[in-house]
XYZ file of C-alpha atoms in Angstrom:
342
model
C 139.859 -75.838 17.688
C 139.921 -75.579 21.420
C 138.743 -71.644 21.264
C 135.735 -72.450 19.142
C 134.472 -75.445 20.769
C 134.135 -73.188 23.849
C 132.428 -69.503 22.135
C 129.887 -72.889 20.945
C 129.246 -73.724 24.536
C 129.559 -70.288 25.750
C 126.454 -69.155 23.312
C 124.460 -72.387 23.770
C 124.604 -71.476 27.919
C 123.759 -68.306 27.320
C 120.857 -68.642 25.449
C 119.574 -71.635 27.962
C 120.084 -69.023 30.369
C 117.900 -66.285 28.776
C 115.444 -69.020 27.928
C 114.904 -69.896 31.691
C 114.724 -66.348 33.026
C 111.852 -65.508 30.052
C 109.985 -68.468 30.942
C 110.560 -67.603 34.435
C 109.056 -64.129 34.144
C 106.478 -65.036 32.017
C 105.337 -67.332 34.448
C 105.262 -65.338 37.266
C 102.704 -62.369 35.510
C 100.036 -65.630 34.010
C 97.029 -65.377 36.289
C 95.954 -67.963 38.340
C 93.804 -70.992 36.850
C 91.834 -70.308 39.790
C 89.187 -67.996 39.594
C 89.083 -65.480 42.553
C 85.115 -65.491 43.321
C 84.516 -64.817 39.483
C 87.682 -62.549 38.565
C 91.062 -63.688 36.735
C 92.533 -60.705 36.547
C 93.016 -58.053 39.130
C 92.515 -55.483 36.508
C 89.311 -57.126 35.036
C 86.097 -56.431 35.289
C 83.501 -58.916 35.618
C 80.430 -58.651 34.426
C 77.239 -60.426 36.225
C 73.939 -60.062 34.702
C 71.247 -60.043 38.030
C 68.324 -62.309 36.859
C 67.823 -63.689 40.777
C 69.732 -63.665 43.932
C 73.320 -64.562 44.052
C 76.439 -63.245 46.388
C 79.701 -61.470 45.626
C 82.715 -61.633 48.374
C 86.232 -61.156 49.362
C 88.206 -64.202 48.547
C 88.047 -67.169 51.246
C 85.567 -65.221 53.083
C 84.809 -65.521 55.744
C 88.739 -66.222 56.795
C 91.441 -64.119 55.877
C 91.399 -62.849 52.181
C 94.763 -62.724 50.009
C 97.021 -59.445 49.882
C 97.795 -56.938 47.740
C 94.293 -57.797 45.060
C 91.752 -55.343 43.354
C 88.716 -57.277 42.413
C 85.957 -55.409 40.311
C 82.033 -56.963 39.977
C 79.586 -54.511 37.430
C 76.130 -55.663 38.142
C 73.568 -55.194 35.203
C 69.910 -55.468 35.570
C 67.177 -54.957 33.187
C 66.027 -51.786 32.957
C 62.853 -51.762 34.678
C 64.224 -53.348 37.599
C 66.784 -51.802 40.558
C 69.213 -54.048 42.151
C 69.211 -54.679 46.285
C 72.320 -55.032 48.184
C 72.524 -56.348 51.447
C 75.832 -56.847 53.317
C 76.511 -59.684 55.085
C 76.598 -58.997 59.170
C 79.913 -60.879 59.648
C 81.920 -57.327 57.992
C 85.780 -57.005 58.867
C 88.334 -55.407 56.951
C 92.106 -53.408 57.975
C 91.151 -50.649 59.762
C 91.164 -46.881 58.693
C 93.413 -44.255 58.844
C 92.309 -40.590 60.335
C 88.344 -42.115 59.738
C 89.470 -42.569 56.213
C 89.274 -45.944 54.267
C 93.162 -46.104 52.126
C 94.273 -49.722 52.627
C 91.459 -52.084 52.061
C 88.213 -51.538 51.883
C 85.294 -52.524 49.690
C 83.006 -49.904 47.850
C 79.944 -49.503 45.924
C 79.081 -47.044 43.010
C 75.544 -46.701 41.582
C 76.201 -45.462 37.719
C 73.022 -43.490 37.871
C 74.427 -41.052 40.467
C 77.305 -38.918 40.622
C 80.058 -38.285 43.003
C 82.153 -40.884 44.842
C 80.836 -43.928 45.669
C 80.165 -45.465 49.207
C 83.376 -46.752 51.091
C 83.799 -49.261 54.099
C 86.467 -50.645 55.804
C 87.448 -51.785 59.815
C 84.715 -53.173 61.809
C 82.516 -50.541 61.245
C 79.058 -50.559 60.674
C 77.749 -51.317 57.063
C 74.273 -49.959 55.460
C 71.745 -52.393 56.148
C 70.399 -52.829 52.540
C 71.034 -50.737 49.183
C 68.523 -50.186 46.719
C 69.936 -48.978 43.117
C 68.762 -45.977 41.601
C 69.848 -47.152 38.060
C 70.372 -50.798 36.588
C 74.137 -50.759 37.431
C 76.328 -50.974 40.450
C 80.257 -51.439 40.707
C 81.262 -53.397 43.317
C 85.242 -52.833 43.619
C 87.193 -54.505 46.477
C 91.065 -53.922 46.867
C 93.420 -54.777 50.044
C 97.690 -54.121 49.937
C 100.151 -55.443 50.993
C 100.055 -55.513 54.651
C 97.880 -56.592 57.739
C 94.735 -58.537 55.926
C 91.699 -58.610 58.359
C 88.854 -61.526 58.869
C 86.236 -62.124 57.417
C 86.426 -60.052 55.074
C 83.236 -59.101 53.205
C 79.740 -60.915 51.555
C 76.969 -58.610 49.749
C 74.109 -60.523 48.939
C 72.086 -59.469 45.753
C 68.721 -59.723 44.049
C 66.232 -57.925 41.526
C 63.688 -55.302 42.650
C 61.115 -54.709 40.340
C 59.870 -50.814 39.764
C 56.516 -50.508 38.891
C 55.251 -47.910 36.862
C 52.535 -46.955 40.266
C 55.692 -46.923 42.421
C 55.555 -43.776 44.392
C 58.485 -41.272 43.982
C 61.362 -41.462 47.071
C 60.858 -38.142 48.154
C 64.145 -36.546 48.709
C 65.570 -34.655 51.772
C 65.676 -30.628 50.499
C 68.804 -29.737 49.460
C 70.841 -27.966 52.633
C 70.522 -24.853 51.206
C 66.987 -24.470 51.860
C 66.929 -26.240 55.447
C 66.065 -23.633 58.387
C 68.954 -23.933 60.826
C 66.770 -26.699 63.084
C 66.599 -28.889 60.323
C 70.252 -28.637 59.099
C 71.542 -29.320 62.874
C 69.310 -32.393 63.190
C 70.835 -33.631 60.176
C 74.363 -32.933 60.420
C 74.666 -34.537 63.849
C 73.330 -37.958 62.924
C 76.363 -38.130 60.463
C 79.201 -40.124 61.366
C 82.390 -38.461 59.600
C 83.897 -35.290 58.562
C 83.514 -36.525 54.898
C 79.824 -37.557 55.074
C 78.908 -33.863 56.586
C 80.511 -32.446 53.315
C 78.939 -34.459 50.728
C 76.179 -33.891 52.483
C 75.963 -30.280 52.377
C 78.098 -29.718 49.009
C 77.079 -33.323 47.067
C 79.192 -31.934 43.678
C 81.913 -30.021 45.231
C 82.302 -31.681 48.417
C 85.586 -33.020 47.521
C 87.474 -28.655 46.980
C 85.471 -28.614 50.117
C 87.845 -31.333 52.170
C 90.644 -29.921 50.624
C 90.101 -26.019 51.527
C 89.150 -26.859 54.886
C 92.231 -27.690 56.482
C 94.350 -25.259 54.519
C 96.166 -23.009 57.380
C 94.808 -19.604 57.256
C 95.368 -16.959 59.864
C 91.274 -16.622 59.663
C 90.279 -19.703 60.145
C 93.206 -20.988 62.627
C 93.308 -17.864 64.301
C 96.359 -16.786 66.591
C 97.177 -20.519 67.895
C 98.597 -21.257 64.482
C 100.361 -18.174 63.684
C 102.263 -18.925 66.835
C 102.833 -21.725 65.812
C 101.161 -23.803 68.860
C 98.496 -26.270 66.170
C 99.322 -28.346 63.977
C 98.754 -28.059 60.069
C 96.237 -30.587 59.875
C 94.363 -28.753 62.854
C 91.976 -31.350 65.294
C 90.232 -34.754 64.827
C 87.390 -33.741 64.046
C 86.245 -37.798 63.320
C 88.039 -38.416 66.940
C 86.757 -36.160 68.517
C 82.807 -37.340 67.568
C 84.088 -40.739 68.101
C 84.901 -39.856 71.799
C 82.039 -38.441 72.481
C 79.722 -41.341 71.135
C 82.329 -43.767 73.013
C 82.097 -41.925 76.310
C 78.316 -40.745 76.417
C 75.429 -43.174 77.821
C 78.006 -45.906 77.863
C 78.335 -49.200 80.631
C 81.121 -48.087 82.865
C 82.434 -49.204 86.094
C 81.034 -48.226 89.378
C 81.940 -49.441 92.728
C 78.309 -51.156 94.836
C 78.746 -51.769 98.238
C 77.593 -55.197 98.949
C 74.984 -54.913 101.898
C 73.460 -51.903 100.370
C 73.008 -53.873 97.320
C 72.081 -57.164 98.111
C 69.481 -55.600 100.995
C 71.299 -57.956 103.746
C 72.154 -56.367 106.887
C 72.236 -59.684 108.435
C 76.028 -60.522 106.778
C 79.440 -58.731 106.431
C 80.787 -59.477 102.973
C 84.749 -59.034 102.179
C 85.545 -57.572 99.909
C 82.196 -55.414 101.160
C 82.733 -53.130 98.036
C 82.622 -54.592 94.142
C 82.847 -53.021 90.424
C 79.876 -53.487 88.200
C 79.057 -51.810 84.820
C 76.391 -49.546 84.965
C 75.035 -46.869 82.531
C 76.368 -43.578 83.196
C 77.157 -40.707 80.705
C 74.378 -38.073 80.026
C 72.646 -37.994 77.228
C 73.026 -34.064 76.307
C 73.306 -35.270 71.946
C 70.110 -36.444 71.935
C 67.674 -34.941 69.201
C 66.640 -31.821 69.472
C 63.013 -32.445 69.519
C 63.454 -34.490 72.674
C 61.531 -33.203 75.648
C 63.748 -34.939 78.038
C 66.602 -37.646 77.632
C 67.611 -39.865 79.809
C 70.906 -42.737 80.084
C 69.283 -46.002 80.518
C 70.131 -49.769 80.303
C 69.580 -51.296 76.946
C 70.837 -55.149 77.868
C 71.228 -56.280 81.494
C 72.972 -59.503 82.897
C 73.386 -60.923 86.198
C 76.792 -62.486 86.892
C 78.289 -64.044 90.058
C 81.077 -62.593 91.889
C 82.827 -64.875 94.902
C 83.570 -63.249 98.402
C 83.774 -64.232 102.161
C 80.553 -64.010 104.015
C 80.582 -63.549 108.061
C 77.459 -64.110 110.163
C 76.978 -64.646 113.791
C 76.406 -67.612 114.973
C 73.251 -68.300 116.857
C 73.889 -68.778 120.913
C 77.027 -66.637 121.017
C 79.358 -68.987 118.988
C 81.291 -66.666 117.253
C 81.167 -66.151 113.022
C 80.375 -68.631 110.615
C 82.899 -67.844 107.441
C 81.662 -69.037 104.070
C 82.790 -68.178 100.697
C 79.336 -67.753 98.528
C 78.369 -66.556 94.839
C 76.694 -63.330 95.254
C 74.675 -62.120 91.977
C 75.292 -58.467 90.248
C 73.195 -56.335 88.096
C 75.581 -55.839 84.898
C 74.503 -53.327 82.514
C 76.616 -54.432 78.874
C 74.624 -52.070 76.884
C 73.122 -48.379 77.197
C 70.975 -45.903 75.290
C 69.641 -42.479 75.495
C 65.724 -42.726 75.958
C 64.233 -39.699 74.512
C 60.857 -38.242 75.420
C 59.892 -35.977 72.253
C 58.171 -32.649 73.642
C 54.465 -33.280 72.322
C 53.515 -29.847 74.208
């Protein structure tokens, strides 16, 4: 009697036991009741029909958005009309990898065009306004596990009509028919490795990445073969990026005081100071440029502290004051170009 009365309360805890667990698994896969800026379901797709102006963003933007989410917007217009996307300027997502955007990132996909759609990610600069060449656009945002970033992300939308007079966009010529002048010009207002090859190869720029740091003796030459680079070979994206950082850029420069200031009448200590001023040539200007020269885009005058000694009048010896002297700061510099009009 004893046996049975406990195989009876040995099955009824077991199946309490597998009861809990299911419930407890089932509960952890149910969505949220919460909608995450219109999207259950991380592997949904929702669907917004543009009739006006409305916004799509990362969750809780602009503070820090969840982890480990893939949120997917399609935007539909009518057919006669192109959609307009315009990013927010508050932009900031986990930074990139070797220029590349794997963690999170937000990007955009016209349907009417082929190849890969546009991809952003870190603080870096976003397109100032999108213009559909079709009636859809995907909109696809995904961040993993680690390190989320603030704000996050905020596209504004809204309709653009195309009327039937609407001139034609006229396209650039495909690469293969630039002159060598053209083609240069081009190439070196691109910002990545990635954007020079869709550029020149739009629908097999992606065979293109992959071939072109293959090790070959032919293309690596005799540095690889004895064994002094490594496989992936440079930078290239670090390499422009230095460049761009250390070109026409504010950088410290030491001023002496009375030179300066124009007062010969005073001994300032310290009689030397740092400053930021433009400095960096400007040799990546375009080509057309007649001449090119660094100069001082934004300029502020701050206050620095020191000892001032002057002579006192009648032989008294030095009058010792400690004054705010003001300095020319440049914070921000640019390359003004002269185009050759001879």
């Amino acid at each position: 009697m004893s046996l049975s009365l406990i195989l009876l309360l040995a099955s009824l805890l077991q199946q309490y036991g597998a009861g809990a667990e299911s419930s407890h698994v089932i509960k952890s896969h149910l969505p949220g009741v919460k909608e995450l800026n219109g999207v259950q379901d991380s592997l949904q797709e929702k669907v917004i029909t543009v009739s006006g102006e409305g916004t799509i963003h990362s969750p809780d933007f602009p503070h820090t958005y969840p982890r480990n989410i893939e949120l997917v917007w399609r935007l539909v217009a009518t057919n006669n009309t192109r959609i307009q996307l315009t990013f927010d300027d508050r932009f900031g997502l986990e930074d990139p990898e070797d220029g590349i955007c794997k963690y999170d990132f937000v990007e955009i996909k016209d349907l009417a065009e082929k190849g890969l759609p546009g991809r952003w990610c870190g603080s870096a600069p976003v397109p100032t306004s999108i213009i559909s060449r079709g009636s859809q656009i995907v909109i696809r945002f995904l961040s993993d596990e680690y390190f989320p970033s603030e704000p996050g992300f905020c596209i504004h939308y809204s309709l653009q009509s195309m009327s039937t007079s609407e001139p034609e966009l006229l396209a650039a010529p495909p690469s293969s028919m630039q002159n060598m002048e053209e083609l240069s010009e081009a190439v070196a207002g691109l910002s990545t490795v990635e954007e020079v090859m869709r550029y020149l190869e739009p629908e097999q720029w992606q065979l293109d990445m992959e071939e072109l740091y293959k090790p070959s003796w032919h293309v690596l030459g005799k540095s690889f073969i004895h064994n002094k680079k490594p496989r992936g070979g440079a930078d290239l994206n670090l390499l422009r990026e230095e460049v761009r950082l250390y070109s026409c850029t504010p950088r410290n420069f030491s001023v002496v005081l009375r030179e300066e200031l124009k007062r010969t009448d005073a001994i300032f200590w310290p009689s030397c100071l740092l400053v930021k001023r433009c400095g960096g040539n400007c040799a990546c200007c375009s080509q057309r440029c007649f001449s090119c020269q660094c100069s001082p885009a934004r300029v502020a005058k701050k206050f620095h502290e020191v000892l001032v000694l002057k002579h006192r009048g009648g032989g008294r010896g030095l009058q010792k004051s400690l004054t705010d002297v003001p300095l020319e700061h440049h914070e921000e510099c640019s390359c003004a170009c002269r185009e050759d009009s001879d």
